[in-house]
PDB file of C-alpha atoms in Angstrom:
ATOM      1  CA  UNK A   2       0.000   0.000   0.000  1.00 90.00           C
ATOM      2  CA  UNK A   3       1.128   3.498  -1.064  1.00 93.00           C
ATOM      3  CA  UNK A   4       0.853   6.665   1.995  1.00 94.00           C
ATOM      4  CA  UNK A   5      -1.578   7.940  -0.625  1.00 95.00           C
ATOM      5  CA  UNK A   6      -3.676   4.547  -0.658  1.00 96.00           C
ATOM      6  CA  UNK A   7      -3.894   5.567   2.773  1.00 96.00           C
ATOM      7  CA  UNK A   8      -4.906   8.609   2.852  1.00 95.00           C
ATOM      8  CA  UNK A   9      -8.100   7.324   0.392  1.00 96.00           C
ATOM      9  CA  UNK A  10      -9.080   5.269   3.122  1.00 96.00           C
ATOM     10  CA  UNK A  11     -11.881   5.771   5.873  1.00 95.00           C
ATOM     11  CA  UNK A  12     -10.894   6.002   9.277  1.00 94.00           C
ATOM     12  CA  UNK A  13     -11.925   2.411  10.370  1.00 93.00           C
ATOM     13  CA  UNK A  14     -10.063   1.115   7.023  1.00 95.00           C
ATOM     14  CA  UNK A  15      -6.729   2.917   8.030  1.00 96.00           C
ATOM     15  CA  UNK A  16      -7.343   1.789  11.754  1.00 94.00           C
ATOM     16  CA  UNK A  17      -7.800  -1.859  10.581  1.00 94.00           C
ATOM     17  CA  UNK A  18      -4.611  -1.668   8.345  1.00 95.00           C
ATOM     18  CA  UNK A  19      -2.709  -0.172  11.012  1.00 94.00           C
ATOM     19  CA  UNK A  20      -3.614  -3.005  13.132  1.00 93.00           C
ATOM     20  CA  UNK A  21      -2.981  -5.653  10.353  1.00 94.00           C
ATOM     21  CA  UNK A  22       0.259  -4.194   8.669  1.00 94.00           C
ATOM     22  CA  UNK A  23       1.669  -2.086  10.886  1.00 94.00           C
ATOM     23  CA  UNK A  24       4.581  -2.152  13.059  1.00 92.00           C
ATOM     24  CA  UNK A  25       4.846  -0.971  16.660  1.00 90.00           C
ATOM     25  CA  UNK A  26       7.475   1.437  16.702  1.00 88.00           C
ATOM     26  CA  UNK A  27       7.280   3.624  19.619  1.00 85.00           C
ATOM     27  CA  UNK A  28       4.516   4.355  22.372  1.00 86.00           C
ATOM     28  CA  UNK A  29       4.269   7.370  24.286  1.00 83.00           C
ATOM     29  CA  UNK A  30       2.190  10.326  26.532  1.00 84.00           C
ATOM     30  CA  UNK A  31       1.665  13.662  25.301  1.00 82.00           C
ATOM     31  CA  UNK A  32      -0.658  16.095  27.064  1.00 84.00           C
ATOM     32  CA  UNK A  33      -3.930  13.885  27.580  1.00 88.00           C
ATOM     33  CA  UNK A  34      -3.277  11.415  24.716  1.00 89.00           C
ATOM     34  CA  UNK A  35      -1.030   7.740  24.085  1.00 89.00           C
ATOM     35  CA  UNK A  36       0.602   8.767  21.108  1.00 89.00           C
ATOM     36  CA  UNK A  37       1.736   5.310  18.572  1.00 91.00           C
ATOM     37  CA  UNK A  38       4.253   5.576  15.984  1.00 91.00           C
ATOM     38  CA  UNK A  39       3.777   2.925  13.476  1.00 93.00           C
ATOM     39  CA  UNK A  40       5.646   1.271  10.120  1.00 92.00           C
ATOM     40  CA  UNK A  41       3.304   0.404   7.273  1.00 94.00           C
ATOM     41  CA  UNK A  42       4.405  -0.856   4.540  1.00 92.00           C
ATOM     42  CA  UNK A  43       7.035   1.802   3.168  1.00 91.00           C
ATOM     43  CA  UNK A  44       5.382   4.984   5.103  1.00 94.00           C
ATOM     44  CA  UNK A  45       5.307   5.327   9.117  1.00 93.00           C
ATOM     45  CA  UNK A  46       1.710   6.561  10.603  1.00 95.00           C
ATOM     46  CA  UNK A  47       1.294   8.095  14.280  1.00 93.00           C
ATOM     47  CA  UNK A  48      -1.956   8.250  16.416  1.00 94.00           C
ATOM     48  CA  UNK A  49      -3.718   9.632  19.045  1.00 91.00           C
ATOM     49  CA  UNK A  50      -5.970   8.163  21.586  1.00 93.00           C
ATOM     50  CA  UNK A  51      -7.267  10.278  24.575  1.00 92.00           C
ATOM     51  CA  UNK A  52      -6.166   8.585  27.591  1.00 89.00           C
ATOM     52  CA  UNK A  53      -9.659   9.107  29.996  1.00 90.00           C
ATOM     53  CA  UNK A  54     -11.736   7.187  27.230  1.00 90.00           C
ATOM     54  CA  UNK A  55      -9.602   5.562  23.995  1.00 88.00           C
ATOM     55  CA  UNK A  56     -10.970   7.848  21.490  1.00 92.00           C
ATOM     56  CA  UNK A  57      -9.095   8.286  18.318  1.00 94.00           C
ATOM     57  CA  UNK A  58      -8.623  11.790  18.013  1.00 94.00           C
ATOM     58  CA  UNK A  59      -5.591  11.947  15.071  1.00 94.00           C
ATOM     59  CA  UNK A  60      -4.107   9.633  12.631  1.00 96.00           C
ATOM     60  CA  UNK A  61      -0.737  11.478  10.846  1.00 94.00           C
ATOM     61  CA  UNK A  62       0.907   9.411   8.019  1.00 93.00           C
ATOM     62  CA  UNK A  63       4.528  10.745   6.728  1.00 90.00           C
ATOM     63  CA  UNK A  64       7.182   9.282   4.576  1.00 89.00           C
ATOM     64  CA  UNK A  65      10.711  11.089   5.582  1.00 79.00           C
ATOM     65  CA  UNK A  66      12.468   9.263   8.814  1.00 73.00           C
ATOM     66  CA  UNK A  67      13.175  12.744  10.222  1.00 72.00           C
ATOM     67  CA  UNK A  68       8.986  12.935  10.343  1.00 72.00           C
ATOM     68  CA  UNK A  69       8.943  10.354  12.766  1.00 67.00           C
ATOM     69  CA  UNK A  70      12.504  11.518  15.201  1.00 64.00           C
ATOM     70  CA  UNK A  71       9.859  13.244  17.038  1.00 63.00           C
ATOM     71  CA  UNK A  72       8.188  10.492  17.990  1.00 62.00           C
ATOM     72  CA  UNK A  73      11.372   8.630  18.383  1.00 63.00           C
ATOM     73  CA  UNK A  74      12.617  10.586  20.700  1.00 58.00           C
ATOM     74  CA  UNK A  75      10.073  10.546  23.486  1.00 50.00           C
ATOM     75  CA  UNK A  76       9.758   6.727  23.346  1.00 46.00           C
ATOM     76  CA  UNK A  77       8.029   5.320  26.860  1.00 46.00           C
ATOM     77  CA  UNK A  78      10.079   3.356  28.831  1.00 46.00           C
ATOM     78  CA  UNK A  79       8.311   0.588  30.222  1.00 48.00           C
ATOM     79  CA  UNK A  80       9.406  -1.166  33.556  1.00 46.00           C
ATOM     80  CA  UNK A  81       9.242  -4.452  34.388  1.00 47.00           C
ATOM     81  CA  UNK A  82       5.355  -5.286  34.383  1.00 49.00           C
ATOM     82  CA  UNK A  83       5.154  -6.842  37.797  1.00 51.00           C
ATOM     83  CA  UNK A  84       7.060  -3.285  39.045  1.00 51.00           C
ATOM     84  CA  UNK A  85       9.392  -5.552  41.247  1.00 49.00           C
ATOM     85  CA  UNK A  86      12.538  -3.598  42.471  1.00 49.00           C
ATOM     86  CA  UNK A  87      15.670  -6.205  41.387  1.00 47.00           C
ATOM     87  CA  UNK A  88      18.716  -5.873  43.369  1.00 50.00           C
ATOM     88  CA  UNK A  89      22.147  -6.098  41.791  1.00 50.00           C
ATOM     89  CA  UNK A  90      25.526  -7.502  43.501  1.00 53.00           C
ATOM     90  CA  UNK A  91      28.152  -5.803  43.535  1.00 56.00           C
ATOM     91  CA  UNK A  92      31.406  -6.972  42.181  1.00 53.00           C
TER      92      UNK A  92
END
């Protein structure tokens, strides 16, 4: 699929082909949203869902690798999920 392909689609359409073609490249917060940063195909595509109740409130698609640095840049760092504390020996 060609970033103007995508752009033809409906919302739901580019939703389900994120969801079916894209890659997970970076997860974030920004203001009130979780912000995604996805590969499709030859094109990367970033969106928007308001934290309080999962709405979609942007989808931006972009070619250029410089486009997506921003996203990039304020990846999420994720701890371990069961938030245990590990202690490391010393040497």
């Amino acid at each position: 699929m060609t970033i103007q392909q995508f752009h033809s689609l409906s919302e739901i359409e580019k939703v389900d082909m994120i969801m079916q073609n894209g890659m997970l490249l970076s997860q974030s917060f920004e203001d009130d949203c979780r912000v995604f940063l996805y590969q499709v195909d030859n094109f990367y595509v970033a969106t928007r869902y308001r934290v309080n109740d999962d709405l979609l409130k942007e989808i931006k698609c972009f070619n250029e690798v410089k486009q997506a640095l921003p996203y990039l840049r304020t990846i999420q760092v994720s701890m371990h999920p069961a938030g245990r504390v590990y202690e490391v020996p010393e040497r």
